[in-house]
PDB file of C-alpha atoms in Angstrom:
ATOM      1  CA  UNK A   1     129.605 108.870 -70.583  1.00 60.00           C
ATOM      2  CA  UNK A   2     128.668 105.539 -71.726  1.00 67.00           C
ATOM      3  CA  UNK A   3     125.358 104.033 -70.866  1.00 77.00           C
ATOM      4  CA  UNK A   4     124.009 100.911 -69.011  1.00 80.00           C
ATOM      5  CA  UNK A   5     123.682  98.952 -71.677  1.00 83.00           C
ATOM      6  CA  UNK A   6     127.546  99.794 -73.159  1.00 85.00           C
ATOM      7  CA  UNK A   7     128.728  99.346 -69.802  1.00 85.00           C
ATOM      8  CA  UNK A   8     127.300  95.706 -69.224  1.00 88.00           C
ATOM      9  CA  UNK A   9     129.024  94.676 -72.519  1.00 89.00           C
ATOM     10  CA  UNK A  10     132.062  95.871 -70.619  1.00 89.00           C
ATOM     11  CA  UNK A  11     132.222  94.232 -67.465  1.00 90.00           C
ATOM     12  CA  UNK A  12     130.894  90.993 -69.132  1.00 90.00           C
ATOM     13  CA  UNK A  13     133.967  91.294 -71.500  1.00 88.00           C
ATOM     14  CA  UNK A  14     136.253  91.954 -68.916  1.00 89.00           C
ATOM     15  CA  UNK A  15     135.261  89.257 -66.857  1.00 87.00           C
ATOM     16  CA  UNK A  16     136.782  87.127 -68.947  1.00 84.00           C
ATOM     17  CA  UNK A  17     140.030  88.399 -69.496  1.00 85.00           C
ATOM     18  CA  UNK A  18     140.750  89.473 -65.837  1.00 89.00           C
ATOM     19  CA  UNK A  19     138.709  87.050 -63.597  1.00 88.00           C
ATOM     20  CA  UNK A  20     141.326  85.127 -61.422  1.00 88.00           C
ATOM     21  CA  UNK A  21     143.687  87.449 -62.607  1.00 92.00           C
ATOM     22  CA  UNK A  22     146.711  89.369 -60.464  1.00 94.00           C
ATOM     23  CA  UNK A  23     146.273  92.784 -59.371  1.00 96.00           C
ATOM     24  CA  UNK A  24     150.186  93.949 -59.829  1.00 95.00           C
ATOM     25  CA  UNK A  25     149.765  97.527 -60.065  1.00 95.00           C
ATOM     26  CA  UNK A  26     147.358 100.662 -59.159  1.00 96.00           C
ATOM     27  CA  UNK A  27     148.082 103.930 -59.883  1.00 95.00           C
ATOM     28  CA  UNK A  28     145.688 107.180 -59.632  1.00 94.00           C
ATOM     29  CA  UNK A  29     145.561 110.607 -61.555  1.00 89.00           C
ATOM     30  CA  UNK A  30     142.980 113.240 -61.237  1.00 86.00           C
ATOM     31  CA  UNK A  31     139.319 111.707 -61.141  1.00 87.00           C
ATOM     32  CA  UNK A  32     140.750 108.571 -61.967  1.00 91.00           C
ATOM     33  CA  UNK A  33     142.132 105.015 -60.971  1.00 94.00           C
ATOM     34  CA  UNK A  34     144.477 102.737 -63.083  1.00 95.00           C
ATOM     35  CA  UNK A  35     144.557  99.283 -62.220  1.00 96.00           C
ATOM     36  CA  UNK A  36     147.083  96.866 -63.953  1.00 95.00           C
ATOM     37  CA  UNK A  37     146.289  93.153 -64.092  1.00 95.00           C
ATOM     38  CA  UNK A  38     148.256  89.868 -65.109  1.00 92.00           C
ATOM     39  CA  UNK A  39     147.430  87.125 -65.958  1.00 86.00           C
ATOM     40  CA  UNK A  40     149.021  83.716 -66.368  1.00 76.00           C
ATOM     41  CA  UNK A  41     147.702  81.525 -69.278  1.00 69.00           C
ATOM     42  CA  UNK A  42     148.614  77.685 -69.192  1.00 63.00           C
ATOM     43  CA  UNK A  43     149.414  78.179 -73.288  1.00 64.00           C
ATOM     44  CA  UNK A  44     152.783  78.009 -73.196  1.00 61.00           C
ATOM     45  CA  UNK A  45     153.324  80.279 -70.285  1.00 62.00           C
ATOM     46  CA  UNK A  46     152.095  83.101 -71.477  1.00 68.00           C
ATOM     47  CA  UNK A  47     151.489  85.793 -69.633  1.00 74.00           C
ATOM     48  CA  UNK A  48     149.189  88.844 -70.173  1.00 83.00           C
ATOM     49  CA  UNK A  49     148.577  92.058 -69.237  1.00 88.00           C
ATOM     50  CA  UNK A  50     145.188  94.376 -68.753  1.00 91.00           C
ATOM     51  CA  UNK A  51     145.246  97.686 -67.906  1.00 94.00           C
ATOM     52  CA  UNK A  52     141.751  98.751 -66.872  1.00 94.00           C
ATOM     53  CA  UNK A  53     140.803 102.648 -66.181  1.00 93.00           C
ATOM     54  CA  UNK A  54     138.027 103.642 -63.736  1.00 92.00           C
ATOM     55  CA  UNK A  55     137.343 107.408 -64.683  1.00 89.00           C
ATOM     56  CA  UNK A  56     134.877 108.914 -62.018  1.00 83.00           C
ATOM     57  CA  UNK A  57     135.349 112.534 -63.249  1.00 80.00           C
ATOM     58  CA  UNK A  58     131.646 113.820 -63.395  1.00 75.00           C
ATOM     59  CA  UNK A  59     131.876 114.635 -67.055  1.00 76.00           C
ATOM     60  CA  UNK A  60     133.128 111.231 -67.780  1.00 77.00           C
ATOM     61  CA  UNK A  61     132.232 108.372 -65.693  1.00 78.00           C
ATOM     62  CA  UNK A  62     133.084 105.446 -67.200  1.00 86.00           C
ATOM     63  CA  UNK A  63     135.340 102.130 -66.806  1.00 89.00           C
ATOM     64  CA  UNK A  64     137.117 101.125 -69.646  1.00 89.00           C
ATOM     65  CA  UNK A  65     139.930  98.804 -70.902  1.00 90.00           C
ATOM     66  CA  UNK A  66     143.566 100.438 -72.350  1.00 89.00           C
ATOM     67  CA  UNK A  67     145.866  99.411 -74.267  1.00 87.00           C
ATOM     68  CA  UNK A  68     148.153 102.796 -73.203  1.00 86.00           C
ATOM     69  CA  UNK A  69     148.129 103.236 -69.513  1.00 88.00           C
ATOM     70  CA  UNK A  70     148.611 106.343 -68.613  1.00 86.00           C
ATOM     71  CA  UNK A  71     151.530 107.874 -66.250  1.00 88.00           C
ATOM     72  CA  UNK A  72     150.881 107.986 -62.690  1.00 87.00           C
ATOM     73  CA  UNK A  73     151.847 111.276 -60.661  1.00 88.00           C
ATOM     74  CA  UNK A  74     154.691 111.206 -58.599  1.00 89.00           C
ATOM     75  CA  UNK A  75     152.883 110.910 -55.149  1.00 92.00           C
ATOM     76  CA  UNK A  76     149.823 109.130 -55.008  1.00 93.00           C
ATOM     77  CA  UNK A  77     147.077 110.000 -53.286  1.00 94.00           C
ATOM     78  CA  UNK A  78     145.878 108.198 -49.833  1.00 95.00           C
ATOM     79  CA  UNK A  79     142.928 106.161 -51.580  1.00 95.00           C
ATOM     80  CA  UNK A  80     146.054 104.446 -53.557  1.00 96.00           C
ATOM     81  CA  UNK A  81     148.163 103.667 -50.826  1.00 97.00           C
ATOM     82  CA  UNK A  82     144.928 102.427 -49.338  1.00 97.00           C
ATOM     83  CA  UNK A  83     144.227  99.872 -51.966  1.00 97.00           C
ATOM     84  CA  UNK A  84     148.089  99.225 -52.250  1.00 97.00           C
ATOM     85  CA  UNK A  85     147.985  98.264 -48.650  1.00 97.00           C
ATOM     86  CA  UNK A  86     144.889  95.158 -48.611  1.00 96.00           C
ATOM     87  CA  UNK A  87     144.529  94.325 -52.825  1.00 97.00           C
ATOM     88  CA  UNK A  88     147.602  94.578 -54.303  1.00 96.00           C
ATOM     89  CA  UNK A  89     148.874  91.132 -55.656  1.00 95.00           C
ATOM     90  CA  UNK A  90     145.350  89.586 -54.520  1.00 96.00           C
ATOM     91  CA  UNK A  91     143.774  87.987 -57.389  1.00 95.00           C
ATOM     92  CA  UNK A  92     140.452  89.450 -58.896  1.00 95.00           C
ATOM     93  CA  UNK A  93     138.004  86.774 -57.739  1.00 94.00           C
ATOM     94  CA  UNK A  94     134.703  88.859 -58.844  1.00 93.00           C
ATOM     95  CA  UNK A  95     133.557  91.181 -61.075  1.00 94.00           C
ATOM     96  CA  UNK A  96     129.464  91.827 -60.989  1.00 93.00           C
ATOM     97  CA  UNK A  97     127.202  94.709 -62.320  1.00 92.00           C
ATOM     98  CA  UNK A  98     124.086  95.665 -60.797  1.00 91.00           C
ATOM     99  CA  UNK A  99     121.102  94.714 -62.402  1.00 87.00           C
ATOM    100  CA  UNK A 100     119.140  98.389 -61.754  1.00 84.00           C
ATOM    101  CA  UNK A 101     122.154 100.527 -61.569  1.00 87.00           C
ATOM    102  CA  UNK A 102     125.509 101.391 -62.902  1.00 88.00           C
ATOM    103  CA  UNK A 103     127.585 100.057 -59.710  1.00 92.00           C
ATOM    104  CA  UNK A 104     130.328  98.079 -60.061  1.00 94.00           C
ATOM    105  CA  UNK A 105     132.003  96.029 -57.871  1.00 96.00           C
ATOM    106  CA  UNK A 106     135.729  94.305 -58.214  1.00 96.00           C
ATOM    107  CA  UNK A 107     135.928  91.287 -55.425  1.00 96.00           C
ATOM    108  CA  UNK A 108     139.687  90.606 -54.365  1.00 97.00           C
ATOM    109  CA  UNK A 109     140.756  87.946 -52.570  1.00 95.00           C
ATOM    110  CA  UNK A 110     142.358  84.516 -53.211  1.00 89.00           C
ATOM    111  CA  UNK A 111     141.021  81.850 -54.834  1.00 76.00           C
ATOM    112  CA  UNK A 112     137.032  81.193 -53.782  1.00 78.00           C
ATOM    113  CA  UNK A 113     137.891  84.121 -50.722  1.00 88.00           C
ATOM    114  CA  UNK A 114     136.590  87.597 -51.091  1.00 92.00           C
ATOM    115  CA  UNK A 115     138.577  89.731 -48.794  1.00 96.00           C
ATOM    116  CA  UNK A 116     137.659  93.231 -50.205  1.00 97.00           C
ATOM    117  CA  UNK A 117     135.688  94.998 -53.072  1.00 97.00           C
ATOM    118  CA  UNK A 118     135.756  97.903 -54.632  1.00 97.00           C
ATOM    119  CA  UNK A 119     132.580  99.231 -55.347  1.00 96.00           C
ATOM    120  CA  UNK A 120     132.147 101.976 -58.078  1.00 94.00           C
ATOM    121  CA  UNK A 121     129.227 103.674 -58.383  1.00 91.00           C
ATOM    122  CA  UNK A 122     128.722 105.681 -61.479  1.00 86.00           C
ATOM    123  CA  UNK A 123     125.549 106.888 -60.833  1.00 81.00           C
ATOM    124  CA  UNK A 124     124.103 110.713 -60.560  1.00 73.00           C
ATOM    125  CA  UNK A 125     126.346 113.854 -60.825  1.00 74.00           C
ATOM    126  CA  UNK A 126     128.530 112.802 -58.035  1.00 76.00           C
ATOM    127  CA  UNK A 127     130.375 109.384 -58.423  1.00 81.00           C
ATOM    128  CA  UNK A 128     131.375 107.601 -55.453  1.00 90.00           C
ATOM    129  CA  UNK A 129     134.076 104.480 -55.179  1.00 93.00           C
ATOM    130  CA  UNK A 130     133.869 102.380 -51.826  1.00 96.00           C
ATOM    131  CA  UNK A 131     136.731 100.151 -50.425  1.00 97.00           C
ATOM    132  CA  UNK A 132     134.891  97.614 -48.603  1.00 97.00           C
ATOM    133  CA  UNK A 133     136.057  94.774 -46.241  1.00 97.00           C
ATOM    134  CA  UNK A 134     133.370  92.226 -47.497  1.00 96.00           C
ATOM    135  CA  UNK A 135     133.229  90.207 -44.146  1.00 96.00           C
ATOM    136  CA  UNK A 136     131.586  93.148 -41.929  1.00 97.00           C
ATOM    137  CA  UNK A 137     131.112  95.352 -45.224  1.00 97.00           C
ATOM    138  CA  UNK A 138     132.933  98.042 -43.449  1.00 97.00           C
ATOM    139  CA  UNK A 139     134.262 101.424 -45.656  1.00 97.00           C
ATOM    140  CA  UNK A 140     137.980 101.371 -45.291  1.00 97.00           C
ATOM    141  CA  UNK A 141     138.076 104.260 -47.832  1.00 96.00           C
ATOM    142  CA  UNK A 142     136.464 106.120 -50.000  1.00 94.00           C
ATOM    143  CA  UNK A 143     136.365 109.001 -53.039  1.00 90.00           C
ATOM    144  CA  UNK A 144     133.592 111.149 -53.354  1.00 85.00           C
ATOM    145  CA  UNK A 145     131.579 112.912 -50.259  1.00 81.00           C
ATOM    146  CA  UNK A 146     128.420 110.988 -48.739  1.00 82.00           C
ATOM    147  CA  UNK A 147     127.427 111.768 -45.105  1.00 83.00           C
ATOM    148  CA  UNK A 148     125.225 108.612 -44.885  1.00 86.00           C
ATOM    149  CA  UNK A 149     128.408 106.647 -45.982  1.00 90.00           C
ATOM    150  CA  UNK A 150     131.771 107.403 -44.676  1.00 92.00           C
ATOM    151  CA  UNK A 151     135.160 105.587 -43.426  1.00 94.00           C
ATOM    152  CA  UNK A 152     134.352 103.119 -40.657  1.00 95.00           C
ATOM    153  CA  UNK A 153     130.060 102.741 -41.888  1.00 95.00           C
ATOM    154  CA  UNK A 154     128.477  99.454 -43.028  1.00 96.00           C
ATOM    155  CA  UNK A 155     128.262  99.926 -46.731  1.00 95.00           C
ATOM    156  CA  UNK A 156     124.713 100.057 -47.937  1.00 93.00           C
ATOM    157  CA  UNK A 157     123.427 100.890 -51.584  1.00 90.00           C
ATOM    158  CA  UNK A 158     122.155 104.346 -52.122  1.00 84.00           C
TER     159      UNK A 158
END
């Protein structure tokens, strides 16, 4: 498990490359989301892609960029379709760290709109990711088990 420090270097690098870029592709596995990004450059048309893997397996929390995605099962699980459903195709408008804690949160939307966020919190022995509607910061979904914060709750920080 990497620590704060390792994981700030992270999302400040990834900012970068996948700010205002398009989510085209999410795929799960076990304790795990894959989330493929593309981005068009105005050099020549170019056009890149990022794969970035959010691991929330206890023994491994970490988010990380790959350069070998890995191969999605052959039925995904509800979370997926979830995020299928509201971010795919939307454009990564956000990316932002907490300054006292390893949460993450992506912000999808269009442009200068935030729609949704995914929040990933890789803190303590029991990781939990939160699909938010930013507006009323409603939980449209959710992996990991928190009876203060379920489907339907405001979102608050733990």
């Amino acid at each position: 498990m990497m620590n704060d420090v390792e994981l700030k270097r992270i999302i400040y690098r990834l900012s970068f490359d996948l700010l205002d870029a398009r989510l085209e592709q999410i795929t799960d596995g076990e304790n795990r989301l894959q989330l493929a990004f593309k981005r068009y450059s105005d050099e020549e048309g170019e056009r890149r892609r990022f794969f970035l893997i959010i691991d929330f397996d206890p023994a491994h929390l970490d988010i990380y960029p790959t350069t070998h995605p890995k191969k999605a099962p052959p039925v995904p699980q509800a979370f997926t379709m979830l995020l299928r459903k509201y971010i795919a195709n939307r454009m990564l408008t956000g990316l932002v760290m907490a300054d006292d804690d390893r949460i993450v949160t992506f912000e999808f939307g269009w442009e200068d709109e935030t729609q949704h966020e995914l929040i990933v919190e890789l803190t303590g022995r029991a990781p939990h990711v939160f699909f938010v509607e930013t507006a009323t910061r409603k939980i449209l979904g959710c992996i990991g088990h928190d009876e203060r914060r379920q489907v339907h709750d405001i979102y608050v920080r733990p």
